[in-house]
Tab-separated table of C-alpha atoms in Angstrom:
chain	number	residue	atom	x	y	z
B	1	UNK	CA	-33.379	-10.414	-10.367
B	2	UNK	CA	-33.370	-9.675	-14.294
B	3	UNK	CA	-31.834	-12.815	-15.188
B	4	UNK	CA	-29.838	-12.511	-18.701
B	5	UNK	CA	-29.593	-15.679	-21.130
B	6	UNK	CA	-26.446	-15.188	-24.059
B	7	UNK	CA	-27.155	-17.866	-26.963
B	8	UNK	CA	-25.039	-19.471	-28.678
B	9	UNK	CA	-22.568	-20.356	-25.111
B	10	UNK	CA	-20.420	-20.930	-27.724
B	11	UNK	CA	-19.669	-20.634	-31.345
B	12	UNK	CA	-17.105	-21.668	-34.417
B	13	UNK	CA	-16.594	-18.969	-36.601
B	14	UNK	CA	-13.679	-18.120	-39.245
B	15	UNK	CA	-11.835	-14.362	-40.102
B	16	UNK	CA	-14.418	-12.739	-42.119
B	17	UNK	CA	-17.517	-14.196	-41.257
B	18	UNK	CA	-20.897	-12.253	-39.992
B	19	UNK	CA	-21.441	-13.429	-36.177
B	20	UNK	CA	-24.404	-12.203	-33.913
B	21	UNK	CA	-24.540	-13.075	-30.261
B	22	UNK	CA	-27.974	-12.767	-28.832
B	23	UNK	CA	-28.707	-11.627	-25.205
B	24	UNK	CA	-32.459	-12.438	-23.928
B	25	UNK	CA	-33.780	-10.958	-20.432
B	26	UNK	CA	-36.085	-12.177	-18.112
B	27	UNK	CA	-37.841	-8.658	-17.851
B	28	UNK	CA	-38.325	-5.803	-19.600
B	29	UNK	CA	-34.761	-3.541	-19.302
B	30	UNK	CA	-35.365	0.013	-20.317
B	31	UNK	CA	-32.553	0.931	-20.863
B	32	UNK	CA	-30.730	-1.366	-23.186
B	33	UNK	CA	-27.865	-3.342	-22.470
B	34	UNK	CA	-24.227	-3.431	-22.441
B	35	UNK	CA	-21.903	-5.755	-24.102
B	36	UNK	CA	-18.273	-6.544	-23.169
B	37	UNK	CA	-15.466	-8.609	-25.000
B	38	UNK	CA	-12.920	-10.834	-22.641
B	39	UNK	CA	-10.130	-12.265	-23.171
B	40	UNK	CA	-7.962	-14.740	-21.115
B	41	UNK	CA	-6.657	-13.196	-18.397
B	42	UNK	CA	-7.763	-9.476	-18.370
B	43	UNK	CA	-10.501	-7.197	-17.822
B	44	UNK	CA	-13.452	-6.782	-19.578
B	45	UNK	CA	-13.909	-4.057	-22.258
B	46	UNK	CA	-16.809	-2.378	-22.978
B	47	UNK	CA	-17.441	-2.411	-26.316
B	48	UNK	CA	-21.475	-1.263	-26.576
B	49	UNK	CA	-23.820	0.488	-23.914
B	50	UNK	CA	-27.293	0.983	-23.888
B	51	UNK	CA	-28.019	-1.219	-26.744
B	52	UNK	CA	-27.021	0.561	-29.707
B	53	UNK	CA	-24.192	2.793	-28.932
B	54	UNK	CA	-20.628	1.347	-30.245
B	55	UNK	CA	-17.900	2.997	-27.171
B	56	UNK	CA	-15.536	5.545	-28.001
B	57	UNK	CA	-12.514	3.507	-29.540
B	58	UNK	CA	-13.665	0.374	-30.585
B	59	UNK	CA	-14.097	-0.388	-34.300
B	60	UNK	CA	-16.891	0.025	-36.515
B	61	UNK	CA	-17.477	-3.668	-37.047
B	62	UNK	CA	-19.466	-4.042	-33.531
B	63	UNK	CA	-23.178	-3.090	-33.486
B	64	UNK	CA	-25.932	-3.719	-31.387
B	65	UNK	CA	-29.558	-3.718	-31.291
B	66	UNK	CA	-32.545	-4.815	-29.698
B	67	UNK	CA	-35.196	-3.184	-27.648
B	68	UNK	CA	-37.542	-4.497	-24.232
B	69	UNK	CA	-36.330	-8.193	-23.966
B	70	UNK	CA	-34.020	-9.096	-27.077
B	71	UNK	CA	-30.727	-7.563	-27.933
B	72	UNK	CA	-28.115	-8.499	-30.002
B	73	UNK	CA	-24.454	-7.992	-30.612
B	74	UNK	CA	-22.894	-8.189	-34.608
B	75	UNK	CA	-19.796	-8.279	-35.714
B	76	UNK	CA	-19.460	-7.357	-39.331
B	77	UNK	CA	-16.851	-9.401	-40.500
B	78	UNK	CA	-14.627	-11.082	-37.527
B	79	UNK	CA	-11.027	-10.457	-36.774
B	80	UNK	CA	-8.273	-12.765	-35.124
B	81	UNK	CA	-8.277	-10.303	-32.066
B	82	UNK	CA	-12.707	-10.525	-31.650
B	83	UNK	CA	-11.705	-14.172	-30.870
B	84	UNK	CA	-12.790	-13.815	-26.992
B	85	UNK	CA	-15.619	-14.383	-24.089
B	86	UNK	CA	-18.304	-11.841	-24.996
B	87	UNK	CA	-21.167	-10.780	-22.225
B	88	UNK	CA	-24.323	-8.294	-21.833
B	89	UNK	CA	-25.424	-7.249	-18.634
B	90	UNK	CA	-28.003	-4.888	-16.975
B	91	UNK	CA	-28.630	-1.579	-15.508
B	92	UNK	CA	-32.744	-1.461	-15.613
B	93	UNK	CA	-32.855	-2.729	-11.893
B	94	UNK	CA	-30.588	-3.793	-9.212
B	95	UNK	CA	-28.890	-6.611	-8.758
B	96	UNK	CA	-27.003	-5.933	-12.153
B	97	UNK	CA	-26.885	-8.943	-14.120
B	98	UNK	CA	-24.413	-10.311	-16.378
B	99	UNK	CA	-24.794	-13.249	-18.862
B	100	UNK	CA	-23.258	-16.572	-18.634
B	101	UNK	CA	-21.217	-15.146	-21.940
B	102	UNK	CA	-21.046	-16.258	-24.971
B	103	UNK	CA	-17.383	-17.957	-26.451
B	104	UNK	CA	-16.268	-17.393	-29.640
B	105	UNK	CA	-13.946	-19.351	-30.907
B	106	UNK	CA	-11.774	-20.038	-34.541
B	107	UNK	CA	-13.025	-22.268	-36.377
H	1	UNK	CA	-5.410	9.105	-18.313
H	2	UNK	CA	-8.757	7.698	-16.617
H	3	UNK	CA	-7.360	4.820	-14.554
H	4	UNK	CA	-8.148	2.129	-11.871
H	5	UNK	CA	-5.578	0.287	-10.176
H	6	UNK	CA	-5.996	-1.971	-7.844
H	7	UNK	CA	-3.701	-3.926	-5.315
H	8	UNK	CA	-1.599	-7.126	-5.646
H	9	UNK	CA	-2.626	-10.881	-5.394
H	10	UNK	CA	-3.520	-12.029	-2.401
H	11	UNK	CA	-3.619	-15.444	-0.920
H	12	UNK	CA	-4.773	-16.333	2.288
H	13	UNK	CA	-6.092	-19.202	4.458
H	14	UNK	CA	-9.890	-20.225	5.291
H	15	UNK	CA	-11.185	-18.293	8.355
H	16	UNK	CA	-8.379	-15.371	7.577
H	17	UNK	CA	-9.112	-11.586	7.067
H	18	UNK	CA	-8.675	-9.364	3.591
H	19	UNK	CA	-9.504	-5.915	1.668
H	20	UNK	CA	-8.323	-4.964	-1.246
H	21	UNK	CA	-8.057	-1.495	-2.987
H	22	UNK	CA	-8.825	-0.086	-5.991
H	23	UNK	CA	-7.086	3.394	-6.771
H	24	UNK	CA	-9.207	5.784	-8.849
H	25	UNK	CA	-7.164	8.602	-11.210
H	26	UNK	CA	-7.969	10.934	-13.961
H	27	UNK	CA	-11.736	11.855	-13.136
H	28	UNK	CA	-13.404	13.046	-9.793
H	29	UNK	CA	-13.791	10.403	-7.661
H	30	UNK	CA	-16.798	11.199	-5.725
H	31	UNK	CA	-19.313	11.317	-8.766
H	32	UNK	CA	-19.482	7.871	-10.079
H	33	UNK	CA	-20.463	4.563	-8.900
H	34	UNK	CA	-18.012	1.842	-8.442
H	35	UNK	CA	-19.074	-1.169	-8.648
H	36	UNK	CA	-17.198	-4.865	-7.654
H	37	UNK	CA	-17.201	-7.283	-10.000
H	38	UNK	CA	-16.133	-11.214	-9.207
H	39	UNK	CA	-15.101	-14.298	-12.085
H	40	UNK	CA	-14.203	-17.456	-10.193
H	41	UNK	CA	-11.632	-19.636	-12.072
H	42	UNK	CA	-13.314	-19.918	-15.664
H	43	UNK	CA	-16.556	-18.758	-15.028
H	44	UNK	CA	-18.588	-15.556	-15.868
H	45	UNK	CA	-18.928	-12.529	-13.997
H	46	UNK	CA	-20.952	-11.554	-11.223
H	47	UNK	CA	-21.964	-7.852	-10.244
H	48	UNK	CA	-21.495	-8.256	-6.379
H	49	UNK	CA	-22.650	-4.401	-6.064
H	50	UNK	CA	-21.742	-1.064	-5.973
H	51	UNK	CA	-20.423	2.278	-3.564
H	52	UNK	CA	-20.999	5.654	-4.356
H	53	UNK	CA	-17.737	7.385	-3.212
H	54	UNK	CA	-19.483	10.869	-2.253
H	55	UNK	CA	-22.016	9.670	0.334
H	56	UNK	CA	-20.913	5.700	0.471
H	57	UNK	CA	-24.509	4.710	-0.486
H	58	UNK	CA	-24.185	1.060	-1.041
H	59	UNK	CA	-26.135	-1.266	-3.408
H	60	UNK	CA	-25.025	-5.316	-2.986
H	61	UNK	CA	-26.593	-8.599	-4.967
H	62	UNK	CA	-28.432	-10.661	-2.813
H	63	UNK	CA	-25.784	-13.736	-3.003
H	64	UNK	CA	-23.451	-10.942	-1.632
H	65	UNK	CA	-25.253	-9.541	1.001
H	66	UNK	CA	-24.044	-9.800	4.416
H	67	UNK	CA	-20.985	-11.734	2.540
H	68	UNK	CA	-18.488	-8.641	2.347
H	69	UNK	CA	-18.475	-4.765	2.643
H	70	UNK	CA	-17.535	-1.961	0.313
H	71	UNK	CA	-16.059	1.412	1.760
H	72	UNK	CA	-13.700	4.219	0.442
H	73	UNK	CA	-11.436	6.650	0.954
H	74	UNK	CA	-12.183	10.337	-0.680
H	75	UNK	CA	-8.882	11.531	0.687
H	76	UNK	CA	-7.091	8.993	-1.750
H	77	UNK	CA	-9.728	8.175	-4.122
H	78	UNK	CA	-9.788	4.597	-3.017
H	79	UNK	CA	-12.132	2.310	-2.877
H	80	UNK	CA	-11.945	-1.101	-1.350
H	81	UNK	CA	-13.115	-4.136	-0.668
H	82	UNK	CA	-13.740	-6.518	2.000
H	83	UNK	CA	-13.826	-9.665	3.902
H	84	UNK	CA	-13.968	-10.320	7.575
H	85	UNK	CA	-13.486	-14.485	7.078
H	86	UNK	CA	-12.112	-15.882	3.871
H	87	UNK	CA	-13.658	-19.705	2.649
H	88	UNK	CA	-12.195	-21.753	-0.384
H	89	UNK	CA	-15.427	-20.253	-1.823
H	90	UNK	CA	-13.984	-17.064	-2.520
H	91	UNK	CA	-11.643	-18.028	-4.515
H	92	UNK	CA	-11.991	-15.551	-7.784
H	93	UNK	CA	-10.510	-13.006	-9.496
H	94	UNK	CA	-12.361	-9.036	-8.452
H	95	UNK	CA	-12.470	-6.378	-10.684
H	96	UNK	CA	-13.738	-3.292	-9.848
H	97	UNK	CA	-14.735	-0.712	-12.666
H	98	UNK	CA	-16.256	3.004	-13.072
H	99	UNK	CA	-20.241	3.266	-13.812
H	100	UNK	CA	-20.526	5.929	-16.417
H	101	UNK	CA	-23.154	8.142	-15.281
H	102	UNK	CA	-26.108	8.245	-17.999
H	103	UNK	CA	-25.223	5.624	-20.278
H	104	UNK	CA	-25.699	2.265	-18.529
H	105	UNK	CA	-22.040	0.605	-17.970
H	106	UNK	CA	-18.739	-0.208	-16.533
H	107	UNK	CA	-16.816	1.979	-18.807
H	108	UNK	CA	-12.828	1.691	-17.107
H	109	UNK	CA	-12.069	-1.727	-15.191
H	110	UNK	CA	-9.454	-2.720	-13.370
H	111	UNK	CA	-7.000	-5.589	-14.537
H	112	UNK	CA	-8.591	-7.323	-11.470
H	113	UNK	CA	-7.247	-8.606	-8.096
H	114	UNK	CA	-6.891	-12.863	-7.653
H	115	UNK	CA	-7.520	-13.781	-4.006
H	116	UNK	CA	-6.783	-17.204	-3.469
H	117	UNK	CA	-8.330	-18.864	0.026
H	118	UNK	CA	-6.237	-22.105	0.358
H	119	UNK	CA	-5.520	-23.961	3.767
């Protein structure tokens, strides 16, 4: 199975900061990864698909990039509502797998 | 509105059986893979597997193969996740999600069903 390793595991930041989260896959992922945001007690929400495509309705401060085995999610200017846990996922090969998550906390 | 509505929380004893549901609204049910995702308390997301409602083609993560069953009832646009004999380690929240074709992502999620298995 393709393993996804997210870094950092947790990060503290302030409102207005630019933050970049990383997802590294153990094998190349042809279709890119998707990124989700999850807040406590809620279902995950799709932010980015196929590596760099912004899901409809998601603020433009979120962006994704990368190819092969290295992918990033960038939040250009953190807002209060962005403090959450973020997961990447690959759909390139069964079993589809998630990263372990990055928890973004207020500094 | 496209949405997936999951059944309510369950409290069960070890060894009991359980079937939880996920009802889809607002799109052609048969045309989209539905995935199941486990989240154990305080932990991350785990892909369990998926099912294609049109023909019930099913894929499982090795971790869940033989442990759970997926099924659908196309007449009522509903997918099911079933256990024959629950264990305490099955305590978790279970999400269903729609896999959008050509996008390689889960674009619509249910709110989750919390399952507690305790003697």
